[in-house]
Each structure stands twice: as C-alpha cells, then as structure tokens.
PDB file of C-alpha atoms in Angstrom:
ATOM      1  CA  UNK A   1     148.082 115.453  82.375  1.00  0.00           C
ATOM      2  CA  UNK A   2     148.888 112.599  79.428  1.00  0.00           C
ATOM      3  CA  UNK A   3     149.278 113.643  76.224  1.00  0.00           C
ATOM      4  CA  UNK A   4     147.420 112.147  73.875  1.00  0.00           C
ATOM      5  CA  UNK A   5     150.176 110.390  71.658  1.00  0.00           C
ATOM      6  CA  UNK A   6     150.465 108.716  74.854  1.00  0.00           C
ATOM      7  CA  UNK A   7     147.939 106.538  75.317  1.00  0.00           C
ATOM      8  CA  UNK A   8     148.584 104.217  72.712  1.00  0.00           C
ATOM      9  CA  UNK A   9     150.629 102.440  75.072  1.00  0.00           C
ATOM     10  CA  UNK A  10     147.791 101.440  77.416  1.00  0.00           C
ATOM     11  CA  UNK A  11     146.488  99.761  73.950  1.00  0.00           C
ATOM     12  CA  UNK A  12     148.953  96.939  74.890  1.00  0.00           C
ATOM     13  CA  UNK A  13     147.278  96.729  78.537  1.00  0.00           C
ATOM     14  CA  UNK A  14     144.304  96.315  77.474  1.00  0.00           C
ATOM     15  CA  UNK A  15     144.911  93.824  75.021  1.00  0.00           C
ATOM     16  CA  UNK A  16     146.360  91.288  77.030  1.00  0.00           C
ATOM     17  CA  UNK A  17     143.315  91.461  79.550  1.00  0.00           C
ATOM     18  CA  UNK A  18     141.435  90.196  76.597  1.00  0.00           C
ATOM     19  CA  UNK A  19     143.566  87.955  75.681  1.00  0.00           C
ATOM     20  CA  UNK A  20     142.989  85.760  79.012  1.00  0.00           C
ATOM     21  CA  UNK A  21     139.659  85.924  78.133  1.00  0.00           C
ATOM     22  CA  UNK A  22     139.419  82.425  76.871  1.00  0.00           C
ATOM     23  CA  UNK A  23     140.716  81.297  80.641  1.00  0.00           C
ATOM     24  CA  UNK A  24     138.163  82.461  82.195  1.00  0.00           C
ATOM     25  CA  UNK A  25     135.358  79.881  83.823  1.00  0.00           C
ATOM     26  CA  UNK A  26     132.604  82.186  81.356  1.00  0.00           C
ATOM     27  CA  UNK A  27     133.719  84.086  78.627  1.00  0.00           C
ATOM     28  CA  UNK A  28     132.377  87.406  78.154  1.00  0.00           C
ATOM     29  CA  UNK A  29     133.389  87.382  74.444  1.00  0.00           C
ATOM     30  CA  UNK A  30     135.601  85.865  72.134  1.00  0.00           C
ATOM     31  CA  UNK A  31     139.089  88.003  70.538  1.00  0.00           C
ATOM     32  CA  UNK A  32     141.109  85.280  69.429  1.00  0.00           C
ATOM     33  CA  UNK A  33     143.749  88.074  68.037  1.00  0.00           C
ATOM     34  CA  UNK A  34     144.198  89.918  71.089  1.00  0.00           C
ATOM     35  CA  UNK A  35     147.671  88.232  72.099  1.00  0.00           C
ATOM     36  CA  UNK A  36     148.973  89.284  69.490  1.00  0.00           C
ATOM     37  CA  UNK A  37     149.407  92.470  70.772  1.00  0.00           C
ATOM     38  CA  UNK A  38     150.592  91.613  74.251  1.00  0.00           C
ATOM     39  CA  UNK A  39     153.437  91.644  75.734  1.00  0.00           C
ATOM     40  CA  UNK A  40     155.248  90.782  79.264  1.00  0.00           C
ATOM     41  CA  UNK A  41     155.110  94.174  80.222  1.00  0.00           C
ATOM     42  CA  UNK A  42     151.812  95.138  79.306  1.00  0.00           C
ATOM     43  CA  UNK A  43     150.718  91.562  81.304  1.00  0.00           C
ATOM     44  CA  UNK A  44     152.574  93.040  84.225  1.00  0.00           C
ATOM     45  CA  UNK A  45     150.944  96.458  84.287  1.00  0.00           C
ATOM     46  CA  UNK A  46     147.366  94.434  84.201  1.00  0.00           C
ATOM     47  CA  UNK A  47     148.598  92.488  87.034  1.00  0.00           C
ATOM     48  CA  UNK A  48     149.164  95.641  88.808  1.00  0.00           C
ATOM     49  CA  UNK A  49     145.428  96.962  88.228  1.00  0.00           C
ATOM     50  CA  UNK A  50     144.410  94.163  89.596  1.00  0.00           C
ATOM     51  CA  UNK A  51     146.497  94.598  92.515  1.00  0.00           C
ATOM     52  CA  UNK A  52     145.346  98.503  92.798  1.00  0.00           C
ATOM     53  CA  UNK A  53     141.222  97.294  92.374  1.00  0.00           C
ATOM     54  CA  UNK A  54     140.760  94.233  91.821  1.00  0.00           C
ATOM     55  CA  UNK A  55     137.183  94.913  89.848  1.00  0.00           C
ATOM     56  CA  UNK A  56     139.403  97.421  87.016  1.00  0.00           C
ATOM     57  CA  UNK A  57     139.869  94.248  84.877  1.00  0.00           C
ATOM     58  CA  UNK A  58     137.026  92.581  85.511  1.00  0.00           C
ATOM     59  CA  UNK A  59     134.797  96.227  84.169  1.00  0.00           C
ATOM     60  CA  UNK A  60     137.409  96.194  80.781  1.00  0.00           C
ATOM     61  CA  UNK A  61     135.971  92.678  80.041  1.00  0.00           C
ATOM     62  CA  UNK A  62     132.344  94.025  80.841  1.00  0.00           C
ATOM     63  CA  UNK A  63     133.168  96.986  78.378  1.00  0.00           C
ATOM     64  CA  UNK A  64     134.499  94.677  75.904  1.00  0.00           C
ATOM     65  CA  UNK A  65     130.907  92.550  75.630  1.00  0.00           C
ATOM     66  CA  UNK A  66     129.144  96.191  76.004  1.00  0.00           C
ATOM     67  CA  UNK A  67     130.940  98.018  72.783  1.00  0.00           C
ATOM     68  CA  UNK A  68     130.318  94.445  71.169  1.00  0.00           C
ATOM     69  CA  UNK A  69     126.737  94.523  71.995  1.00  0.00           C
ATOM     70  CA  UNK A  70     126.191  98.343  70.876  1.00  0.00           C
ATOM     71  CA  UNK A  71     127.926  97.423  67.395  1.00  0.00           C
ATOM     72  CA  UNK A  72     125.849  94.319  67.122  1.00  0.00           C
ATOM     73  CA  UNK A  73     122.589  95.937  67.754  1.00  0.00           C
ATOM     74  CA  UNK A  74     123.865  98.945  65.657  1.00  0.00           C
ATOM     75  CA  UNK A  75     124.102  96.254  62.510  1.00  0.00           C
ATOM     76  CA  UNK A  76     120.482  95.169  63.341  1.00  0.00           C
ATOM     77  CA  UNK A  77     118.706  98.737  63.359  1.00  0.00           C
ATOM     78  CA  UNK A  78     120.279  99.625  60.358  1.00  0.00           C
ATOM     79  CA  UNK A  79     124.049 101.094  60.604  1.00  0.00           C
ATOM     80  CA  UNK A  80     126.257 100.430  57.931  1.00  0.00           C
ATOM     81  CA  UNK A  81     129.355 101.776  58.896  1.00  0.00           C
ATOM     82  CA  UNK A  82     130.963 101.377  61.854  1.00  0.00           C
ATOM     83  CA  UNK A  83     133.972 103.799  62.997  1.00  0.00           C
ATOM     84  CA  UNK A  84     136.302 103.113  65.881  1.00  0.00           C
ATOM     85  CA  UNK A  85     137.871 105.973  67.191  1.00  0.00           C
ATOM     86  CA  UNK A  86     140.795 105.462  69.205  1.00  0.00           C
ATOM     87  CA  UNK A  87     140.386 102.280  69.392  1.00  0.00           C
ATOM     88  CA  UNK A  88     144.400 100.612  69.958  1.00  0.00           C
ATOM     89  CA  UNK A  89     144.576  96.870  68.860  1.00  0.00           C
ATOM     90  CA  UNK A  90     140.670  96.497  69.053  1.00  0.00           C
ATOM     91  CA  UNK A  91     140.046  93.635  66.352  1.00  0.00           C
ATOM     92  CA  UNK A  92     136.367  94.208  66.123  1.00  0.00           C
ATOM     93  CA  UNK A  93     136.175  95.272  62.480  1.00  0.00           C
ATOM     94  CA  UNK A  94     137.526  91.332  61.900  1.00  0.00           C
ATOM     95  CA  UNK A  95     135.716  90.081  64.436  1.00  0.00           C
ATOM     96  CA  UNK A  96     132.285  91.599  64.084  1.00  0.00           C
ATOM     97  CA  UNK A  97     132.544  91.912  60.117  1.00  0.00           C
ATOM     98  CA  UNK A  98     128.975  91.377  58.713  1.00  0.00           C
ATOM     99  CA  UNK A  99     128.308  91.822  54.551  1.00  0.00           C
ATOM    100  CA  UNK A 100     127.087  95.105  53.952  1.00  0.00           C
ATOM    101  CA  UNK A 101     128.840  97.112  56.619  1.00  0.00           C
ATOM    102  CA  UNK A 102     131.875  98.886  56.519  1.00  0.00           C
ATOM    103  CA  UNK A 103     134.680  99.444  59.163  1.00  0.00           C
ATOM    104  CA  UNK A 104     137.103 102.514  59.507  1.00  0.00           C
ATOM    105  CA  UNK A 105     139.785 102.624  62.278  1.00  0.00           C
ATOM    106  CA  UNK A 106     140.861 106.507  63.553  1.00  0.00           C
ATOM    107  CA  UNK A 107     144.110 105.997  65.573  1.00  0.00           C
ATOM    108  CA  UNK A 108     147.811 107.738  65.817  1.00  0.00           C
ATOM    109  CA  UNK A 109     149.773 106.874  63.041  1.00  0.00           C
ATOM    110  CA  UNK A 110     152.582 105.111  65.379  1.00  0.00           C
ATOM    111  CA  UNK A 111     149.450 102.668  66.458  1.00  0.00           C
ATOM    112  CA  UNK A 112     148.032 101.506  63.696  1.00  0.00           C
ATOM    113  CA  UNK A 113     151.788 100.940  61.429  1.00  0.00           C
ATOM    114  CA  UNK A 114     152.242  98.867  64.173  1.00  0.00           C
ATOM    115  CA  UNK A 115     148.472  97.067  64.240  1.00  0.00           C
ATOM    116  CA  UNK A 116     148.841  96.861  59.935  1.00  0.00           C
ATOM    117  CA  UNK A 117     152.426  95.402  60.240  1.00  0.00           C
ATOM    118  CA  UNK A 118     151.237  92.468  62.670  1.00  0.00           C
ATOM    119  CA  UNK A 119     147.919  92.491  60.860  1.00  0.00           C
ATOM    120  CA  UNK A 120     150.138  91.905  57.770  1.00  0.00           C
ATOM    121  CA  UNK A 121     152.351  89.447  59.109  1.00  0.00           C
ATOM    122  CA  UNK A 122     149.383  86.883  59.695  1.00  0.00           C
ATOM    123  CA  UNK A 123     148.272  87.718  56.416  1.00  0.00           C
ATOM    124  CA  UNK A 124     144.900  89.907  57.641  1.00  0.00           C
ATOM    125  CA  UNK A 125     144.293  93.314  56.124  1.00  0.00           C
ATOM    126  CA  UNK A 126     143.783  96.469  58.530  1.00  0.00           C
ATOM    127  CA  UNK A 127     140.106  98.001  57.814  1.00  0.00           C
ATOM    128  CA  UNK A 128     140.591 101.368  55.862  1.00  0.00           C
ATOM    129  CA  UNK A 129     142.340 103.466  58.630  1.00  0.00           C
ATOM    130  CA  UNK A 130     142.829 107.505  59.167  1.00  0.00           C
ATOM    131  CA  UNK A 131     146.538 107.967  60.484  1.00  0.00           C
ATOM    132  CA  UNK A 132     146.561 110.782  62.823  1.00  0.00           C
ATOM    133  CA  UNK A 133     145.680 112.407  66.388  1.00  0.00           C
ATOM    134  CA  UNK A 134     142.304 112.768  65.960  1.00  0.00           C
ATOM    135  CA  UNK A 135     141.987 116.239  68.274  1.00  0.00           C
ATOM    136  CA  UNK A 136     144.207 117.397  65.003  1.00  0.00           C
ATOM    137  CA  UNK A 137     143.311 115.982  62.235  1.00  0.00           C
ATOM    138  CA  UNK A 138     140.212 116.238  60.127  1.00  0.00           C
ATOM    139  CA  UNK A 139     138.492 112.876  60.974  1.00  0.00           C
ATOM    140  CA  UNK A 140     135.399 113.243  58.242  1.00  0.00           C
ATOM    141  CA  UNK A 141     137.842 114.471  55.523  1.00  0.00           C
ATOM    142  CA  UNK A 142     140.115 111.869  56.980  1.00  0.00           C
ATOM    143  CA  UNK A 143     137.103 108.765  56.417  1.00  0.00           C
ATOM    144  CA  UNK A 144     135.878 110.458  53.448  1.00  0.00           C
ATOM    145  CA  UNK A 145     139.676 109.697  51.895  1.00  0.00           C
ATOM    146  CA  UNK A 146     139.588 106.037  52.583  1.00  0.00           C
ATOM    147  CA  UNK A 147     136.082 105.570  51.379  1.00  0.00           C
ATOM    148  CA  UNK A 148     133.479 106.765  54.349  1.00  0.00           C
ATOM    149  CA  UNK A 149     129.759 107.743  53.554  1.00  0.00           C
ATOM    150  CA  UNK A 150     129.258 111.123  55.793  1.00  0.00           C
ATOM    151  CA  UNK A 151     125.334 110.449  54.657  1.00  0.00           C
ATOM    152  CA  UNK A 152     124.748 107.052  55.820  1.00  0.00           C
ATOM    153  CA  UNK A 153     123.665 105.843  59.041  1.00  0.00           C
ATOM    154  CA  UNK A 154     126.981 104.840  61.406  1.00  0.00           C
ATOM    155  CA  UNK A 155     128.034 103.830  64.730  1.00  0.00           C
ATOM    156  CA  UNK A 156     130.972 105.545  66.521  1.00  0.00           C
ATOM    157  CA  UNK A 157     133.007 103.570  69.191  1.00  0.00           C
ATOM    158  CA  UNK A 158     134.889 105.302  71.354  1.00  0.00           C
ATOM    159  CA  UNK A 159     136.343 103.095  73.853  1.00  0.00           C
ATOM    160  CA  UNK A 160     138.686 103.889  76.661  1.00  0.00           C
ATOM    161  CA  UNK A 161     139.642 107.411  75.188  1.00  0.00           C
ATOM    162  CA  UNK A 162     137.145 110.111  77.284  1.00  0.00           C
ATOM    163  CA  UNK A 163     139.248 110.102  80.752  1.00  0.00           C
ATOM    164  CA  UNK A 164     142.558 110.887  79.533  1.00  0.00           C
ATOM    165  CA  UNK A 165     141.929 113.813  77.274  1.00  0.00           C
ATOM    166  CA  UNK A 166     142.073 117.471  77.951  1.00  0.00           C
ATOM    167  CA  UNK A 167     138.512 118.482  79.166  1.00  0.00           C
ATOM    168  CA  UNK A 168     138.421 121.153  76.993  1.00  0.00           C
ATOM    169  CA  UNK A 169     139.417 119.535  73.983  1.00  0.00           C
ATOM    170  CA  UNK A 170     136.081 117.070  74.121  1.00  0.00           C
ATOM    171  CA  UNK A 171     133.187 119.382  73.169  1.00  0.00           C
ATOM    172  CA  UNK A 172     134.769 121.260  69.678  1.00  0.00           C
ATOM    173  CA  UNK A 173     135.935 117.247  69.178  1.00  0.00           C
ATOM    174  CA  UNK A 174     132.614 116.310  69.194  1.00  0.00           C
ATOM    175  CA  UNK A 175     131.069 119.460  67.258  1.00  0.00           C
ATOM    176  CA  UNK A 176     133.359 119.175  64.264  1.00  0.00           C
ATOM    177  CA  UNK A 177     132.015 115.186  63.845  1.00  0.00           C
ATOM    178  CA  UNK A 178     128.617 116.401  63.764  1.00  0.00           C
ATOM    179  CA  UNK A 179     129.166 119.247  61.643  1.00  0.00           C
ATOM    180  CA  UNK A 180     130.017 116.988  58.850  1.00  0.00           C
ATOM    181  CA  UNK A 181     127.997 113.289  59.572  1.00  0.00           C
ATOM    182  CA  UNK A 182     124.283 113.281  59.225  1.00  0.00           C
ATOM    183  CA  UNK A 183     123.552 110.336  61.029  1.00  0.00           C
ATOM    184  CA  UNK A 184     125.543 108.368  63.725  1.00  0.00           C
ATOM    185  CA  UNK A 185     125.462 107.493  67.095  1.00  0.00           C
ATOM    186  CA  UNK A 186     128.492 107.158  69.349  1.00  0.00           C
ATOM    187  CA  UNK A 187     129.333 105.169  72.312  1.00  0.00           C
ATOM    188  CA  UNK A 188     131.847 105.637  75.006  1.00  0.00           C
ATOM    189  CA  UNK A 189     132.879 105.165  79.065  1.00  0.00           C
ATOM    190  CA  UNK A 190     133.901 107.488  81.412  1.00  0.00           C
ATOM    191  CA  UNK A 191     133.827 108.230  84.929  1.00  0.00           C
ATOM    192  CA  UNK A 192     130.962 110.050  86.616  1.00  0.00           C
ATOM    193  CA  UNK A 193     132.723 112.774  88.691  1.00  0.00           C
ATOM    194  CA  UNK A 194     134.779 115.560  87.908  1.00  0.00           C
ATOM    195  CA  UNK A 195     138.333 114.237  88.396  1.00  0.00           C
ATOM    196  CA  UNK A 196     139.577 117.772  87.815  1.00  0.00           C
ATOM    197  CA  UNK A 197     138.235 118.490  91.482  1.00  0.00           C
ATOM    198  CA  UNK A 198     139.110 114.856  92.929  1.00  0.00           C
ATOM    199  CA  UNK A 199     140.052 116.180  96.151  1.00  0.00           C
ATOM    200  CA  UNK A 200     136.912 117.724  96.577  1.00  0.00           C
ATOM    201  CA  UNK A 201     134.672 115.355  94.457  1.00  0.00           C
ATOM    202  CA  UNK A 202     135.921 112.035  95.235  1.00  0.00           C
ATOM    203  CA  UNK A 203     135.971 110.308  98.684  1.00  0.00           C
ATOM    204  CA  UNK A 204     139.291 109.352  99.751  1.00  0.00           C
ATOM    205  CA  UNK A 205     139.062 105.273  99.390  1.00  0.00           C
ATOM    206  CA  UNK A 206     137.640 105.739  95.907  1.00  0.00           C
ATOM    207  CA  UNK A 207     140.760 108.622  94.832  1.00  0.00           C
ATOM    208  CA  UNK A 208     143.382 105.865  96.270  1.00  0.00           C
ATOM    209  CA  UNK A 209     141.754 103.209  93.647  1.00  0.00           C
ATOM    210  CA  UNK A 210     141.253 105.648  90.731  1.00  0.00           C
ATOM    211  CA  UNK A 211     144.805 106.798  91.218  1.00  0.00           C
ATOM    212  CA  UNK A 212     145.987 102.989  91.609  1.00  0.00           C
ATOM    213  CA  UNK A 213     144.497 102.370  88.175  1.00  0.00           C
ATOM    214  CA  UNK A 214     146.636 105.197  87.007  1.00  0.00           C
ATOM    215  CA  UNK A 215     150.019 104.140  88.099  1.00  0.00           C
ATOM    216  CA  UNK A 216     149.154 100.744  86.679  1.00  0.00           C
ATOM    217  CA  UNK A 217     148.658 101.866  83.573  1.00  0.00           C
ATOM    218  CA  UNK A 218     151.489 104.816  83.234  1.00  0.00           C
ATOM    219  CA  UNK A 219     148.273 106.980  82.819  1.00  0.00           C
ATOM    220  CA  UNK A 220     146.334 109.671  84.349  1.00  0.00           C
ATOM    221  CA  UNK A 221     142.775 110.312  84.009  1.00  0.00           C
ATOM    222  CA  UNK A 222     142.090 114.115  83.817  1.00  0.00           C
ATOM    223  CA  UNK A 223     138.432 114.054  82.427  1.00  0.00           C
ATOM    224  CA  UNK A 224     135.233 113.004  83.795  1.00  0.00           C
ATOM    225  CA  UNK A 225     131.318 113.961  83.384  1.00  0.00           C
ATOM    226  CA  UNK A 226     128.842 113.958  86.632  1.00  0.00           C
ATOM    227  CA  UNK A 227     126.320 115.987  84.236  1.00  0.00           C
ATOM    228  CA  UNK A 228     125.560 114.155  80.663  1.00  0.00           C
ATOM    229  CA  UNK A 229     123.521 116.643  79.731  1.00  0.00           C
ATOM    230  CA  UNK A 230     126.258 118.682  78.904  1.00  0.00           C
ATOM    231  CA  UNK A 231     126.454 117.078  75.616  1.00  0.00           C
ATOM    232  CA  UNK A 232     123.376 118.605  74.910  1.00  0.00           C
ATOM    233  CA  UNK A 233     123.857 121.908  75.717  1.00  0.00           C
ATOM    234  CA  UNK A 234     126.600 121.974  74.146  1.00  0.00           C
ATOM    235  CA  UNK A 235     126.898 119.349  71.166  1.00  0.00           C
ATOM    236  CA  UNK A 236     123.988 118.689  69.025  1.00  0.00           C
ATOM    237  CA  UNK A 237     123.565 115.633  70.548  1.00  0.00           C
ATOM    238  CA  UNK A 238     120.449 113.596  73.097  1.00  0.00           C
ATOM    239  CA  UNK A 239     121.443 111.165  75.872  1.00  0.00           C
ATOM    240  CA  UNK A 240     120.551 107.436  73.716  1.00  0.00           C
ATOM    241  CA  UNK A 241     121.641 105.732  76.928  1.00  0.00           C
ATOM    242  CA  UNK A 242     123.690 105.335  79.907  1.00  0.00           C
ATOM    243  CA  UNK A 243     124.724 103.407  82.794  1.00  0.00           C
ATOM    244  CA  UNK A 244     127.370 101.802  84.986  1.00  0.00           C
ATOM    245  CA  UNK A 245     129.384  98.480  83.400  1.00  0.00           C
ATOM    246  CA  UNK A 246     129.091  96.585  87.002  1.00  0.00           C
ATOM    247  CA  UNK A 247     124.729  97.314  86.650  1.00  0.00           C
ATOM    248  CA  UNK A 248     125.203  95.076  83.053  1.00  0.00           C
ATOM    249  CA  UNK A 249     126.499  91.608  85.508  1.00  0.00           C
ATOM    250  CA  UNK A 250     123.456  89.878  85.786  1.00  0.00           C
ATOM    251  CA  UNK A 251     122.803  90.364  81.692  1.00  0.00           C
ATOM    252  CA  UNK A 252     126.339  89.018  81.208  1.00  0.00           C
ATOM    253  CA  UNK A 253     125.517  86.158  83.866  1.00  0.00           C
ATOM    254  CA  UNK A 254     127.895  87.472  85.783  1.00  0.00           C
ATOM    255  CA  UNK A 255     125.962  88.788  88.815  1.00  0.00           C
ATOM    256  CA  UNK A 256     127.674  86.802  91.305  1.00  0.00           C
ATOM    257  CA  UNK A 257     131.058  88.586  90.580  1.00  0.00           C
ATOM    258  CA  UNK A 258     130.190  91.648  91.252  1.00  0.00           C
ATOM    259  CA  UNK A 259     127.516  90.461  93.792  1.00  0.00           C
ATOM    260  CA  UNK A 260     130.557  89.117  95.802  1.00  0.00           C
ATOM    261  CA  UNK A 261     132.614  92.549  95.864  1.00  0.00           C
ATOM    262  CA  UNK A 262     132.432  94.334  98.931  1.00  0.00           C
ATOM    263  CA  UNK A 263     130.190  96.820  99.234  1.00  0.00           C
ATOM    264  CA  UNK A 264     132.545  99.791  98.996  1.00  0.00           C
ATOM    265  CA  UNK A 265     134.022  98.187  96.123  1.00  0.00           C
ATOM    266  CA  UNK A 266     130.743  98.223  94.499  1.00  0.00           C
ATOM    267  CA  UNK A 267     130.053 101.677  95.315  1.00  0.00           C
ATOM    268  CA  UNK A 268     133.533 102.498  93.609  1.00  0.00           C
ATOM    269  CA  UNK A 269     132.529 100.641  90.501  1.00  0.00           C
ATOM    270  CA  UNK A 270     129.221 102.989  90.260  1.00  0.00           C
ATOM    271  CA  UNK A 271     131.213 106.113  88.946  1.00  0.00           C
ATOM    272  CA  UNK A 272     132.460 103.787  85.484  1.00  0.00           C
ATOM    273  CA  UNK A 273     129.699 103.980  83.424  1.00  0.00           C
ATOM    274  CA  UNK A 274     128.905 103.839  79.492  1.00  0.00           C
ATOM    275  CA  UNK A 275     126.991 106.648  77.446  1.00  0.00           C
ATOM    276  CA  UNK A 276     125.128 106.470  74.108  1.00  0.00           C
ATOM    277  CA  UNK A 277     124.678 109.988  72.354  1.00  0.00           C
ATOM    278  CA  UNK A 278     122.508 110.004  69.344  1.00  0.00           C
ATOM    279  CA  UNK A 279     123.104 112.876  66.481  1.00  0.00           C
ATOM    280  CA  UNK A 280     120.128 114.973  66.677  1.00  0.00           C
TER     281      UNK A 280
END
C-alpha cells in the first residue's frame, strides 16, 4: 500500500497530461500553467499509461473538464469558497478565480513549497494554503488559520486522492470535515469495486489494466467503493450525484472517442466514476 506522502509525485503525471491539452484536435479545457510542473519523467510515466490502457489519459482529461464544471456550477448556486484537497499542481484557484469567491489549497507541505516557489518565480501568488497530510492535520483549524469561513457555503474538490488511501482512514477523514463545516459539498473519483478483494472482485482483463495504471504511475490503488451509500451510513452525508467519466463523452463532444474503444475497453472504463456528496 502507498503512503500518503507519496502521492505527490503522481502530481507531476498528471500535470503533464494536461499540459498536451492544447494539442489536442478539441480541447477539453484550457491550463495554460500546467507545464510548468512537468517534467521528462513524469511525460514518460504518462506515456506508459497510455501504453497499459490507452483510455487512462483520455478519463484524466474528462475529470479535468468534470471538477471544472462542478466548481463552475458551484460559483453559480451560490458557493463562495472553494477548497481543493489534495489537489498537486492543480491551477484552478488561478484559473477559475471569480470576484467574491475564495480559494484554499490542502496539500503536503513538500508539494505546495514546491507549487509556491514556481508560483513565485512567474510572479503568481499560491491561494492561502494548509501545509500538511491532511489524514493528520486539522484541516478546518488548518483553513480557519489562513482565513476560511467554516459557516459559509463551499465546494470541496477532491481529485485523484480516494484510491490510494488506506480504506479505513476515509470515513473519520470525512467525519471530522463535517463536524466542523456547516455547509459544503465535495466532489471526488474513484473506482467502483473493492480493490481490496481484486482477485475476487475484478475480472482478470480489467485487474491487468488497473494494475498497468499502477506501475505507470509508481502507485497502487488500495481503495475503492461498489456501495456509495456507505457515505451515508456512515458520514453525515446524501449521494448529490454520481457517474462514470467515459458516460460524460457525448456532453464533452467527445462521444466518438470513447464510442470507438472496444467494447471491453468500455466496460473497463465503467468502474471510474465521479461522486458528489452533499453535507446534510
């Protein structure tokens, strides 16, 4: 199993997928600061996912447009704060800035000194951060430092985070957040199957792409949820929304793509999905 401190390095990967973003024949979205984060190494371990399935960075684009969409329609119902939890190089509190709404980054310290220093070095200012592993640290005592409203209404991304952490270190996670924030809603992907039980849960073709994924990134992915409503037995939370990234094509005009996948492919894709979960 990855440790958490970890996974900061696959915040490299998936930075230089979106930095080919331009390139491609229809742009899903537009992060003209993502290269600035990648590297010939981290290029290399995207050309391996790829290699392993080719549809693994074609879904990280579709997630891209999907956390941009849930943050833009956030803004529109109302959120003024917008926290992104775990969320490597991701640019959006630059790129999705609006007046009136305020950004917070939660990352490990080692992560975001390194985001502030390149941030710095094209003379851009990081969004008020919290330092720290945030299955350690206090994360609302944390925001409240650097200026965070518990009280008013906020959006939580949490992008690329739920399949490499401990299983059980999810659920208290998510309790201690709502035991201090009123109001918030938080986003995130994850696979549909308990990858604790892969043997047993997973048929083979799918394991051998899951685990290709892996080995691309230097990563494993212990954590998984076939049951959603287990965040609300056991968090104080209702189901806002779910569904798979590869079902959003044909919004993104980008039907054809996955349309063209082989079927087994497609079934593959089914099990990476996006959830909404709404503070009740």
């Amino acid at each position: 199993m990855i440790d958490i401190n970890e996974i900061g390095a696959t915040a490299f990967v998936i930075a230089s997928i979106r930095a080919l973003e331009p390139e491609k024949p229809r742009p899903l979205f537009r992060d003209p600061y993502a290269e600035w984060f990648s590297n010939e190494r981290a290029r290399e371990a995207a050309r391996q996912m790829d290699k392993a399935f080719p549809p693994s960075t074609t879904m990280v684009r579709f997630r891209t447009r999907y956390f941009n969409r849930f943050i833009e329609r956030g803004i529109e119902d109302g959120a003024r704060q917008v926290v992104l939890l775990g969320g490597g190089f991701d640019m959006r509190a630059h790129i999705l800035a609006r007046p009136g709404v305020d950004f917070f980054e939660v990352d490990q310290k080692a992560v975001l000194e390194f985001k502030r220093t390149v941030l710095a070095g094209h003379g851009i200012e990081q969004a008020p951060s919290v330092f720290g592993n945030y299955l350690e640290v206090d994360v609302p005592d944390g925001l409240a430092e650097v200026g965070f409203d518990p009280g008013a209404p906020t959006l939580m991304v949490w992008e690329g985070n739920t399949m490499y952490l401990p299983p059980e270190s999810i659920m208290p996670f998510l309790n201690r957040l709502a035991s201090a924030m009123a109001r918030f809603r938080i986003a995130f992907d994850y696979f549909s199957v308990d990858l604790q039980d892969r043997d047993q849960q997973v048929s083979d073709e799918d394991r051998e792409r899951l685990e290709g994924v892996e080995r691309a990134m230097g990563a494993s992915f212990p954590t998984g949820f076939p049951d959603l409503t287990v965040f609300e037995r056991e968090a104080p939370f209702s189901v806002a929304g779910s569904g798979s990234f590869a079902g959003l094509a044909e919004e993104y005009g980008a039907g054809d793509v996955v349309a063209g996948y082989p079927e087994d492919w497609r079934e593959t894709l089914k099990l990476y999905r996006y959830c909404e979960l709404e503070r009740r």
